[in-house]
mmCIF file of C-alpha atoms and ligand atoms in Angstrom:
data_model
loop_
_atom_site.group_PDB
_atom_site.id
_atom_site.type_symbol
_atom_site.label_atom_id
_atom_site.label_comp_id
_atom_site.label_asym_id
_atom_site.label_seq_id
_atom_site.Cartn_x
_atom_site.Cartn_y
_atom_site.Cartn_z
ATOM 1 C CA MET A 1 -83.213 68.635 -67.555
ATOM 2 C CA ILE A 2 -83.070 64.780 -68.142
ATOM 3 C CA ALA A 3 -83.931 62.417 -65.311
ATOM 4 C CA VAL A 4 -82.221 59.407 -66.308
ATOM 5 C CA GLN A 5 -79.274 58.447 -68.639
ATOM 6 C CA HIS A 6 -78.730 54.861 -69.791
ATOM 7 C CA PHE A 7 -75.251 53.845 -70.893
ATOM 8 C CA GLY A 8 -73.967 50.653 -72.554
ATOM 9 C CA SER A 9 -70.199 49.689 -72.188
ATOM 10 C CA ILE A 10 -68.798 48.282 -75.028
ATOM 11 C CA SER A 11 -65.575 46.128 -74.792
ATOM 12 C CA GLY A 12 -65.517 44.420 -78.116
ATOM 13 C CA GLY A 13 -66.656 40.950 -76.318
ATOM 14 C CA LYS A 14 -69.488 38.852 -77.294
ATOM 15 C CA ASP A 15 -71.360 39.879 -74.103
ATOM 16 C CA SER A 16 -71.319 43.424 -74.371
ATOM 17 C CA GLN A 17 -72.152 42.995 -77.908
ATOM 18 C CA ALA A 18 -75.217 41.195 -77.074
ATOM 19 C CA VAL A 19 -76.297 44.060 -74.682
ATOM 20 C CA LEU A 20 -75.900 46.305 -77.491
ATOM 21 C CA CYS A 21 -78.200 44.209 -79.771
ATOM 22 C CA LYS A 22 -80.603 44.404 -76.947
ATOM 23 C CA MET A 23 -80.521 48.133 -76.483
ATOM 24 C CA VAL A 24 -80.953 48.505 -80.315
ATOM 25 C CA GLU A 25 -83.922 46.072 -80.330
ATOM 26 C CA ARG A 26 -85.409 48.089 -77.562
ATOM 27 C CA ILE A 27 -85.029 51.221 -79.485
ATOM 28 C CA GLU A 28 -86.496 49.910 -82.429
ATOM 29 C CA ARG A 29 -89.579 48.330 -80.669
ATOM 30 C CA LYS A 30 -90.464 50.773 -78.103
ATOM 31 C CA GLY A 31 -88.490 54.093 -79.305
ATOM 32 C CA LEU A 32 -86.382 56.208 -77.157
ATOM 33 C CA GLU A 33 -89.345 56.308 -74.750
ATOM 34 C CA ALA A 34 -88.117 53.074 -73.160
ATOM 35 C CA PHE A 35 -84.951 55.321 -72.536
ATOM 36 C CA GLY A 36 -86.699 58.184 -70.614
ATOM 37 C CA ASN A 37 -86.680 59.941 -73.984
ATOM 38 C CA THR A 38 -82.991 60.316 -73.847
ATOM 39 C CA PRO A 39 -80.743 58.374 -76.478
ATOM 40 C CA PRO A 40 -78.831 55.834 -74.672
ATOM 41 C CA ARG A 41 -75.189 56.437 -74.714
ATOM 42 C CA PHE A 42 -72.343 53.804 -75.592
ATOM 43 C CA LEU A 43 -68.727 53.894 -73.983
ATOM 44 C CA SER A 44 -65.836 52.186 -74.931
ATOM 45 C CA ALA A 45 -62.500 52.238 -72.906
ATOM 46 C CA ASP A 46 -59.149 52.466 -75.060
ATOM 47 C CA ASN A 47 -56.199 51.948 -72.528
ATOM 48 C CA GLY A 48 -53.648 51.459 -75.313
ATOM 49 C CA HIS A 49 -53.196 48.058 -74.552
ATOM 50 C CA GLU A 50 -56.141 46.543 -76.402
ATOM 51 C CA ASN A 51 -55.620 44.095 -79.111
ATOM 52 C CA PRO A 52 -55.766 45.958 -82.655
ATOM 53 C CA ILE A 53 -58.376 43.425 -83.875
ATOM 54 C CA THR A 54 -60.744 44.420 -80.915
ATOM 55 C CA LEU A 55 -60.403 48.133 -82.063
ATOM 56 C CA ASP A 56 -61.307 47.495 -85.367
ATOM 57 C CA HIS A 57 -64.337 45.333 -84.199
ATOM 58 C CA ILE A 58 -65.464 48.160 -82.057
ATOM 59 C CA ALA A 59 -65.143 50.486 -85.078
ATOM 60 C CA TYR A 60 -67.319 47.869 -87.034
ATOM 61 C CA LEU A 61 -69.796 48.020 -84.014
ATOM 62 C CA ASP A 62 -69.792 51.755 -83.984
ATOM 63 C CA ASP A 63 -70.678 51.788 -87.737
ATOM 64 C CA TRP A 64 -73.432 49.322 -87.355
ATOM 65 C CA LEU A 65 -74.955 51.569 -84.511
ATOM 66 C CA ARG A 66 -74.923 54.662 -86.479
ATOM 67 C CA GLN A 67 -76.225 52.896 -89.758
ATOM 68 C CA ARG A 68 -79.162 50.989 -87.530
ATOM 69 C CA VAL A 69 -80.274 54.032 -85.271
ATOM 70 C CA GLY A 70 -78.134 56.831 -85.966
ATOM 71 C CA LEU A 71 -76.024 56.757 -82.388
ATOM 72 C CA ARG A 72 -72.219 56.159 -81.718
ATOM 73 C CA ILE A 73 -69.888 54.655 -79.628
ATOM 74 C CA GLU A 74 -67.862 57.061 -77.485
ATOM 75 C CA THR A 75 -64.264 56.043 -76.494
ATOM 76 C CA VAL A 76 -62.901 56.985 -73.233
ATOM 77 C CA SER A 77 -59.353 57.065 -72.098
ATOM 78 C CA ALA A 78 -57.382 57.418 -68.716
ATOM 79 C CA ASN A 79 -55.778 60.558 -70.416
ATOM 80 C CA ASP A 80 -59.022 62.394 -70.065
ATOM 81 C CA VAL A 81 -59.187 62.180 -66.429
ATOM 82 C CA PRO A 82 -57.180 64.942 -64.775
ATOM 83 C CA GLY A 83 -54.299 63.744 -62.602
ATOM 84 C CA LEU A 84 -54.484 60.108 -63.646
ATOM 85 C CA THR A 85 -51.769 59.846 -66.434
ATOM 86 C CA ASP A 86 -51.178 63.276 -67.221
ATOM 87 C CA ALA A 87 -47.906 65.527 -66.823
ATOM 88 C CA ALA A 88 -49.042 66.665 -63.594
ATOM 89 C CA ALA A 89 -49.208 62.880 -62.238
ATOM 90 C CA PHE A 90 -45.760 62.331 -63.734
ATOM 91 C CA ALA A 91 -44.278 65.585 -62.111
ATOM 92 C CA ARG A 92 -45.532 64.335 -58.567
ATOM 93 C CA LYS A 93 -44.020 60.646 -59.297
ATOM 94 C CA ARG A 94 -40.534 62.117 -60.323
ATOM 95 C CA ALA A 95 -40.415 64.119 -57.083
ATOM 96 C CA MET A 96 -41.408 61.312 -55.041
ATOM 97 C CA LEU A 97 -39.121 58.817 -56.733
ATOM 98 C CA ARG A 98 -36.219 61.360 -56.209
ATOM 99 C CA GLU A 99 -37.002 61.600 -52.515
ATOM 100 C CA GLU A 100 -37.831 57.871 -51.727
ATOM 101 C CA TRP A 101 -35.003 56.437 -54.046
ATOM 102 C CA SER A 102 -32.297 58.613 -52.445
ATOM 103 C CA LYS A 103 -33.010 56.839 -48.883
ATOM 104 C CA GLU A 104 -32.484 53.599 -47.430
ATOM 105 C CA LYS A 105 -35.647 51.436 -47.340
ATOM 106 C CA ARG A 106 -36.512 48.952 -44.573
ATOM 107 C CA ARG A 107 -39.159 46.552 -45.276
ATOM 108 C CA THR A 108 -40.421 43.755 -42.766
ATOM 109 C CA ARG A 109 -41.326 40.695 -44.146
ATOM 110 C CA HIS A 110 -43.917 39.135 -41.715
ATOM 111 C CA LYS A 111 -43.925 35.198 -41.480
ATOM 112 C CA GLY A 112 -46.311 32.775 -40.225
ATOM 113 C CA ALA A 113 -47.724 33.526 -36.775
ATOM 114 C CA CYS A 114 -46.784 37.104 -37.157
ATOM 115 C CA ASN A 115 -49.020 37.172 -40.086
ATOM 116 C CA GLN A 116 -52.118 35.919 -38.267
ATOM 117 C CA ARG A 117 -51.415 38.560 -35.160
ATOM 118 C CA ARG A 118 -51.504 41.229 -38.177
ATOM 119 C CA ALA A 119 -54.707 39.920 -39.443
ATOM 120 C CA ALA A 120 -55.883 39.767 -35.810
ATOM 121 C CA TRP A 121 -54.649 43.718 -35.679
ATOM 122 C CA GLN A 122 -56.281 44.459 -38.926
ATOM 123 C CA ALA A 123 -59.725 42.893 -37.613
ATOM 124 C CA GLY A 124 -59.409 44.925 -34.242
ATOM 125 C CA ALA A 125 -58.803 41.855 -32.354
ATOM 126 C CA ILE A 126 -55.649 43.229 -31.026
ATOM 127 C CA THR A 127 -53.704 46.665 -30.865
ATOM 128 C CA ARG A 128 -50.902 47.277 -33.322
ATOM 129 C CA ALA A 129 -48.528 47.562 -30.203
ATOM 130 C CA GLU A 130 -49.701 43.965 -29.379
ATOM 131 C CA TRP A 131 -48.766 42.886 -32.766
ATOM 132 C CA THR A 132 -45.421 44.347 -33.358
ATOM 133 C CA ALA A 133 -44.348 43.598 -29.946
ATOM 134 C CA GLN A 134 -44.070 40.177 -30.754
ATOM 135 C CA CYS A 135 -42.662 40.431 -34.114
ATOM 136 C CA ASP A 136 -39.241 39.038 -34.693
ATOM 137 C CA CYS A 137 -39.646 38.893 -38.616
ATOM 138 C CA PRO A 138 -36.514 39.611 -40.973
ATOM 139 C CA VAL A 139 -36.063 43.209 -41.842
ATOM 140 C CA LEU A 140 -35.065 43.603 -45.522
ATOM 141 C CA VAL A 141 -33.134 46.776 -46.222
ATOM 142 C CA SER A 142 -32.286 48.248 -49.375
ATOM 143 C CA PRO A 143 -29.479 51.102 -49.797
ATOM 144 C CA PRO A 144 -30.141 54.068 -51.198
ATOM 145 C CA VAL A 145 -30.333 53.937 -55.061
ATOM 146 C CA PRO A 146 -27.242 54.954 -56.887
ATOM 147 C CA ASP A 147 -27.821 58.585 -58.531
ATOM 148 C CA HIS A 148 -27.355 57.131 -62.221
ATOM 149 C CA LEU A 149 -30.290 54.833 -61.649
ATOM 150 C CA ILE A 150 -32.459 57.525 -60.322
ATOM 151 C CA GLU A 151 -31.558 59.829 -63.020
ATOM 152 C CA GLN A 152 -32.163 57.405 -65.653
ATOM 153 C CA ALA A 153 -35.559 56.590 -64.023
ATOM 154 C CA ILE A 154 -36.404 60.108 -64.028
ATOM 155 C CA ALA A 155 -35.658 60.848 -67.576
ATOM 156 C CA LEU A 156 -38.345 58.037 -68.567
ATOM 157 C CA LEU A 157 -41.083 59.316 -66.310
ATOM 158 C CA HIS A 158 -42.994 61.459 -68.928
ATOM 159 C CA PRO A 159 -46.564 60.839 -70.575
ATOM 160 C CA SER A 160 -46.321 58.386 -73.432
ATOM 161 C CA GLY A 161 -49.939 58.968 -74.195
ATOM 162 C CA ILE A 162 -50.615 55.224 -73.929
ATOM 163 C CA PRO A 163 -52.811 54.779 -70.841
ATOM 164 C CA PHE A 164 -51.843 51.200 -69.689
ATOM 165 C CA LEU A 165 -48.089 51.834 -70.287
ATOM 166 C CA ASP A 166 -48.332 55.336 -68.480
ATOM 167 C CA MET A 167 -50.547 53.803 -65.550
ATOM 168 C CA VAL A 168 -47.664 51.201 -64.936
ATOM 169 C CA MET A 169 -44.882 53.550 -65.185
ATOM 170 C CA LEU A 170 -46.515 55.612 -62.426
ATOM 171 C CA HIS A 171 -47.050 52.626 -60.258
ATOM 172 C CA GLY A 172 -43.471 51.436 -61.070
ATOM 173 C CA ARG A 173 -44.652 47.837 -61.466
ATOM 174 C CA PHE A 174 -47.297 45.878 -63.598
ATOM 175 C CA PRO A 175 -50.553 45.074 -61.940
ATOM 176 C CA GLY A 176 -50.837 41.694 -59.990
ATOM 177 C CA THR A 177 -53.912 39.252 -59.572
ATOM 178 C CA LYS A 178 -54.422 40.756 -55.896
ATOM 179 C CA THR A 179 -53.745 44.555 -56.970
ATOM 180 C CA ARG A 180 -55.564 44.512 -60.550
ATOM 181 C CA PHE A 181 -55.127 48.302 -60.912
ATOM 182 C CA CYS A 182 -55.364 48.112 -64.508
ATOM 183 C CA THR A 183 -59.106 47.553 -64.825
ATOM 184 C CA ASP A 184 -59.894 50.300 -62.290
ATOM 185 C CA GLU A 185 -57.454 53.000 -63.709
ATOM 186 C CA THR A 186 -57.620 52.467 -67.539
ATOM 187 C CA LYS A 187 -61.234 51.345 -67.609
ATOM 188 C CA LEU A 188 -63.585 51.917 -64.618
ATOM 189 C CA VAL A 189 -62.305 55.599 -63.769
ATOM 190 C CA PRO A 190 -62.612 56.983 -67.495
ATOM 191 C CA ILE A 191 -65.903 55.419 -67.918
ATOM 192 C CA MET A 192 -67.149 56.869 -64.586
ATOM 193 C CA HIS A 193 -65.454 60.250 -65.457
ATOM 194 C CA ARG A 194 -68.232 60.489 -68.264
ATOM 195 C CA LYS A 195 -70.899 59.609 -65.911
ATOM 196 C CA ARG A 196 -70.133 61.669 -62.882
ATOM 197 C CA PRO A 197 -71.099 65.142 -64.235
ATOM 198 C CA LEU A 198 -74.480 63.509 -64.781
ATOM 199 C CA LEU A 199 -74.779 62.124 -61.335
ATOM 200 C CA ASP A 200 -73.530 65.309 -59.659
ATOM 201 C CA ALA A 201 -76.253 67.058 -61.260
ATOM 202 C CA GLY A 202 -78.929 65.021 -60.081
ATOM 203 C CA VAL A 203 -79.411 62.698 -63.318
ATOM 204 C CA SER A 204 -79.689 59.103 -62.640
ATOM 205 C CA VAL A 205 -77.642 56.648 -64.385
ATOM 206 C CA ILE A 206 -78.448 53.206 -65.640
ATOM 207 C CA ASP A 207 -75.690 51.218 -66.679
ATOM 208 C CA TRP A 208 -76.449 47.994 -68.817
ATOM 209 C CA ILE A 209 -73.603 45.394 -68.273
ATOM 210 C CA GLY A 210 -72.966 42.199 -70.286
ATOM 211 C CA GLU A 211 -72.179 39.957 -67.159
ATOM 212 C CA ARG A 212 -73.461 36.492 -67.293
ATOM 213 C CA ALA A 213 -73.963 34.241 -64.037
ATOM 214 C CA ASP A 214 -72.396 31.266 -65.785
ATOM 215 C CA GLU A 215 -68.880 33.276 -66.136
ATOM 216 C CA SER A 216 -67.589 32.430 -62.745
ATOM 217 C CA PRO A 217 -69.005 31.546 -59.127
ATOM 218 C CA ALA A 218 -68.069 35.154 -58.181
ATOM 219 C CA ARG A 219 -70.331 36.711 -60.828
ATOM 220 C CA ALA A 220 -73.271 34.150 -60.122
ATOM 221 C CA LYS A 221 -73.396 35.658 -56.874
ATOM 222 C CA LYS A 222 -74.187 39.100 -58.102
ATOM 223 C CA PRO A 223 -77.822 40.224 -58.459
ATOM 224 C CA PRO A 224 -79.376 41.083 -61.800
ATOM 225 C CA ILE A 225 -80.057 44.576 -60.627
ATOM 226 C CA GLN A 226 -78.293 46.665 -58.262
ATOM 227 C CA SER A 227 -78.857 50.212 -57.301
ATOM 228 C CA THR A 228 -76.812 52.582 -55.182
ATOM 229 C CA ARG A 229 -77.880 56.256 -53.872
ATOM 230 C CA HIS A 230 -75.398 59.098 -55.086
ATOM 231 C CA PRO A 231 -75.097 61.932 -52.612
ATOM 232 C CA SER A 232 -76.754 64.354 -55.266
ATOM 233 C CA GLY A 233 -79.974 61.958 -54.962
ATOM 234 C CA ALA A 234 -79.374 60.373 -58.203
ATOM 235 C CA ARG A 235 -79.443 56.719 -58.621
ATOM 236 C CA GLN A 236 -76.710 54.468 -60.421
ATOM 237 C CA VAL A 237 -78.250 51.371 -61.450
ATOM 238 C CA LEU A 238 -76.232 48.411 -62.649
ATOM 239 C CA TYR A 239 -78.415 46.301 -64.639
ATOM 240 C CA ARG A 240 -77.382 43.041 -66.136
ATOM 241 C CA PRO A 241 -79.927 42.211 -68.851
ATOM 242 C CA ILE A 242 -78.214 39.002 -70.180
ATOM 243 C CA PHE A 243 -77.523 37.707 -66.348
ATOM 244 C CA ARG A 244 -78.980 34.038 -67.062
ATOM 245 C CA TRP A 245 -77.903 33.943 -70.481
ATOM 246 C CA SER A 246 -75.337 31.239 -71.892
ATOM 247 C CA ALA A 247 -72.226 32.079 -73.983
ATOM 248 C CA ALA A 248 -74.350 30.642 -76.939
ATOM 249 C CA ASP A 249 -77.277 32.816 -76.232
ATOM 250 C CA ALA A 250 -74.866 35.810 -76.242
ATOM 251 C CA PHE A 251 -73.405 34.690 -79.819
ATOM 252 C CA ALA A 252 -77.031 34.037 -81.059
ATOM 253 C CA ILE A 253 -78.531 37.415 -80.777
ATOM 254 C CA SER A 254 -75.355 38.830 -82.986
ATOM 255 C CA ALA A 255 -76.321 36.042 -85.505
ATOM 256 C CA ARG A 256 -79.816 37.030 -85.312
ATOM 257 C CA HIS A 257 -78.998 40.756 -86.399
ATOM 258 C CA GLY A 258 -76.178 39.751 -89.011
ATOM 259 C CA LEU A 259 -73.492 41.170 -86.967
ATOM 260 C CA LYS A 260 -70.108 39.416 -87.019
ATOM 261 C CA HIS A 261 -68.240 38.471 -83.694
ATOM 262 C CA ASN A 262 -64.808 39.462 -82.659
ATOM 263 C CA PRO A 263 -62.534 37.645 -85.187
ATOM 264 C CA LEU A 264 -60.441 36.851 -81.805
ATOM 265 C CA TYR A 265 -62.978 34.180 -80.871
ATOM 266 C CA THR A 266 -61.887 31.985 -83.970
ATOM 267 C CA MET A 267 -58.067 32.408 -82.945
ATOM 268 C CA GLY A 268 -58.409 30.652 -79.757
ATOM 269 C CA MET A 269 -58.858 33.487 -77.190
ATOM 270 C CA SER A 270 -61.898 33.159 -74.901
ATOM 271 C CA ARG A 271 -61.410 36.878 -73.544
ATOM 272 C CA VAL A 272 -60.714 39.839 -76.173
ATOM 273 C CA GLY A 273 -59.821 42.865 -74.036
ATOM 274 C CA CYS A 274 -55.860 43.463 -73.504
ATOM 275 C CA SER A 275 -53.383 42.256 -75.595
ATOM 276 C CA THR A 276 -52.684 40.312 -73.597
ATOM 277 C CA CYS A 277 -54.417 40.226 -70.250
ATOM 278 C CA ILE A 278 -52.220 39.621 -67.190
ATOM 279 C CA MET A 279 -54.997 36.780 -66.263
ATOM 280 C CA VAL A 280 -54.195 34.918 -69.730
ATOM 281 C CA LYS A 281 -54.436 31.264 -69.808
ATOM 282 C CA LYS A 282 -51.600 29.101 -70.855
ATOM 283 C CA ARG A 283 -53.442 28.237 -74.076
ATOM 284 C CA GLU A 284 -54.192 31.715 -75.067
ATOM 285 C CA LEU A 285 -50.882 32.853 -74.406
ATOM 286 C CA ARG A 286 -49.222 30.217 -76.875
ATOM 287 C CA ALA A 287 -51.918 31.343 -79.381
ATOM 288 C CA TRP A 288 -51.414 34.972 -78.955
ATOM 289 C CA ALA A 289 -47.813 34.907 -79.153
ATOM 290 C CA MET A 290 -48.251 32.821 -82.493
ATOM 291 C CA ARG A 291 -50.384 35.276 -84.027
ATOM 292 C CA PHE A 292 -49.384 38.590 -82.883
ATOM 293 C CA PRO A 293 -45.234 38.727 -82.648
ATOM 294 C CA ALA A 294 -45.552 42.720 -83.156
ATOM 295 C CA GLU A 295 -47.655 42.724 -79.825
ATOM 296 C CA VAL A 296 -45.248 40.522 -78.020
ATOM 297 C CA ASN A 297 -42.283 43.144 -78.991
ATOM 298 C CA ARG A 298 -44.270 45.940 -77.649
ATOM 299 C CA VAL A 299 -44.877 43.934 -74.255
ATOM 300 C CA ARG A 300 -41.368 43.109 -74.132
ATOM 301 C CA GLU A 301 -40.213 46.668 -74.628
ATOM 302 C CA TRP A 302 -42.753 47.684 -71.967
ATOM 303 C CA GLU A 303 -41.277 45.296 -69.546
ATOM 304 C CA ARG A 304 -37.883 46.879 -70.266
ATOM 305 C CA LEU A 305 -39.116 50.383 -69.493
ATOM 306 C CA VAL A 306 -41.068 49.344 -66.320
ATOM 307 C CA SER A 307 -37.865 47.760 -64.888
ATOM 308 C CA LEU A 308 -36.071 50.718 -65.081
ATOM 309 C CA VAL A 309 -38.607 52.774 -62.863
ATOM 310 C CA SER A 310 -39.058 49.993 -60.555
ATOM 311 C CA ARG A 311 -36.531 50.164 -57.342
ATOM 312 C CA ARG A 312 -36.091 46.391 -56.894
ATOM 313 C CA SER A 313 -35.664 45.575 -60.668
ATOM 314 C CA ALA A 314 -33.691 48.857 -61.551
ATOM 315 C CA VAL A 315 -31.001 47.811 -58.709
ATOM 316 C CA ALA A 316 -31.004 44.136 -59.476
ATOM 317 C CA GLY A 317 -30.930 44.854 -63.364
ATOM 318 C CA THR A 318 -33.634 42.184 -63.539
ATOM 319 C CA PRO A 319 -36.838 42.739 -66.035
ATOM 320 C CA ALA A 320 -40.087 43.575 -64.927
ATOM 321 C CA SER A 321 -42.868 41.150 -65.913
ATOM 322 C CA LEU A 322 -46.480 41.722 -67.320
ATOM 323 C CA LEU A 323 -47.883 38.308 -66.100
ATOM 324 C CA PRO A 324 -48.046 38.179 -62.451
ATOM 325 C CA ALA A 325 -46.249 35.106 -60.766
ATOM 326 C CA PRO A 326 -49.488 33.156 -59.982
ATOM 327 C CA THR A 327 -50.341 32.950 -63.565
ATOM 328 C CA VAL A 328 -47.105 31.786 -64.912
ATOM 329 C CA PRO A 329 -44.430 29.607 -63.137
ATOM 330 C CA GLY A 330 -41.608 32.078 -63.022
ATOM 331 C CA ASP A 331 -38.138 32.405 -61.742
ATOM 332 C CA PRO A 332 -37.801 31.696 -58.131
ATOM 333 C CA ALA A 333 -34.594 33.664 -57.806
ATOM 334 C CA ASP A 334 -36.705 36.945 -59.038
ATOM 335 C CA HIS A 335 -39.862 36.665 -56.604
ATOM 336 C CA GLY A 336 -41.504 34.013 -58.882
ATOM 337 C CA ARG A 337 -41.536 36.490 -61.629
ATOM 338 C CA ALA A 338 -41.788 35.463 -65.591
ATOM 339 C CA THR A 339 -40.881 37.741 -68.497
ATOM 340 C CA ILE A 340 -43.163 37.718 -71.648
ATOM 341 C CA ASP A 341 -40.560 35.519 -73.269
ATOM 342 C CA ARG A 342 -40.183 33.250 -70.523
ATOM 343 C CA ALA A 343 -43.984 32.769 -70.134
ATOM 344 C CA ILE A 344 -44.295 32.233 -73.836
ATOM 345 C CA ALA A 345 -41.388 29.483 -73.790
ATOM 346 C CA TRP A 346 -43.523 27.955 -70.662
ATOM 347 C CA SER A 347 -46.826 28.199 -72.642
ATOM 348 C CA ARG A 348 -45.120 25.887 -75.305
ATOM 349 C CA THR A 349 -44.661 23.065 -72.941
ATOM 350 C CA SER A 350 -47.166 20.393 -72.013
ATOM 351 C CA ARG A 351 -48.100 19.825 -68.388
ATOM 352 C CA GLY A 352 -45.228 18.406 -67.131
ATOM 353 C CA GLY A 353 -42.986 21.191 -68.629
ATOM 354 C CA ARG A 354 -42.009 18.997 -71.607
ATOM 355 C CA ASN A 355 -41.711 20.842 -74.741
ATOM 356 C CA TYR A 356 -43.562 19.777 -77.679
ATOM 357 C CA GLY A 357 -42.159 21.317 -80.328
ATOM 358 C CA LEU A 358 -43.123 19.114 -83.454
ATOM 359 C CA PHE A 359 -46.585 19.943 -82.763
ATOM 360 C CA LEU A 360 -46.168 23.376 -82.300
ATOM 361 C CA ASP A 361 -44.204 23.900 -85.543
ATOM 362 C CA GLN A 362 -47.210 22.292 -87.489
ATOM 363 C CA GLU A 363 -49.535 24.798 -85.650
ATOM 364 C CA GLN A 364 -47.399 27.514 -86.717
ATOM 365 C CA ARG A 365 -47.141 26.462 -90.534
ATOM 366 C CA GLU A 366 -51.098 25.839 -90.485
ATOM 367 C CA ALA A 367 -51.391 29.467 -88.970
ATOM 368 C CA ASP A 368 -49.147 30.845 -91.712
ATOM 369 C CA GLU A 369 -50.568 29.102 -94.558
ATOM 370 C CA HIS A 370 -54.120 29.324 -93.774
ATOM 371 C CA GLY A 371 -54.477 32.172 -91.644
ATOM 372 C CA LEU A 372 -57.675 32.564 -89.524
ATOM 373 C CA ARG A 373 -58.104 28.697 -89.000
ATOM 374 C CA CYS A 374 -61.065 28.705 -86.407
ATOM 375 C CA ASP A 375 -59.813 27.691 -83.301
ATOM 376 C CA SER A 376 -62.706 29.007 -80.912
ATOM 377 C CA GLU A 377 -63.495 27.754 -77.525
ATOM 378 C CA TYR A 378 -66.967 28.307 -78.408
ATOM 379 C CA GLY A 379 -67.344 26.144 -81.358
ATOM 380 C CA LEU A 380 -68.153 28.986 -83.651
ATOM 381 C CA CYS A 381 -67.558 26.848 -86.771
ATOM 382 C CA GLU A 382 -69.271 23.734 -85.648
HETATM 383 S S1 LIG B 401 -58.177 42.794 -69.566
HETATM 384 FE FE1 LIG B 401 -56.519 42.202 -67.934
HETATM 385 S S2 LIG B 401 -54.908 43.454 -68.518
HETATM 386 FE FE2 LIG B 401 -56.823 44.429 -69.350
HETATM 387 S S3 LIG B 401 -57.559 45.820 -67.655
HETATM 388 FE FE3 LIG B 401 -58.560 43.941 -67.409
HETATM 389 S S4 LIG B 401 -57.333 42.560 -65.930
HETATM 390 FE FE4 LIG B 401 -56.290 44.193 -66.733
#
């Protein structure tokens, strides 16, 4: 039996590509001995919300990897994980929705000092009774949902085969900045699903991760190597081989191997995962909307579908929104949310909200005429 299995996670971005190059270099320099005599495995999670250009780029990397060292990139999906986005998960959701939407819903909106007492209760400083005894916060009452809206929602709750869409339909909402279940459920869980049988069998796993300290203060606090012990006794090691690298270093190693980088970097995107990510920057949102109208249409349709399985949106007749309120200034009458169309309109305004249409029209014309004009945040064409 093998004692250790190395994994590389491939996202289609420059950092995971740099790690891929490092692993290939190591195989070529030291042979498989450097990986415990077992070929490393490369995993890529496809959640159905990826930019098609990123999927093409991963296929290109897969081809390069096969030609270079005879290995392949395995695609994983939430659909592979029993109970996550399958028919059983939807059957549970339908039963739960029918029961819950048929009843009145009461929710207390805690405010100010009451929130502080709740935090004290959560921290164990006071009892729950002590917290709630002083609570006089307003209680929001939602009457039972009309039958035709329940039936409409239930009719939609069946797997589409698209993991990201199925996940949000099951949650009845899109992820938010504080509840970022998209990363966990459509990426981390399916990747872990491939590793767990090894860990359960006592095989240690070493994950090569493309995280760099200069990406964010939170990342900078992480150690370059982290190790935890699995109940079977196997170790799960997170190894960040490019932790001290700059973005330029990450691009440079690909250049050394004659590898193209993801074309999205030259289209004004700093991140190349979901199309589009819920944490998208204003400038990137504008570029994405301009270059990928079909993707905008897809997201608009998803917002329509999700609104019909969200209790609040279905009753109010308001659309759901992919982008969470803190990302985009939304509609104060609708919990601060902004639909994709509203968000795109906002992305086409200057800081004070003034529309700078002339400039944008010219930008669009240039994109139409010249196609892939380099708009890289990383100065890739300089
Ligand atoms: S890239 Fe953005 S939208 Fe996609 S899984 Fe990660 S946080 Fe969620």
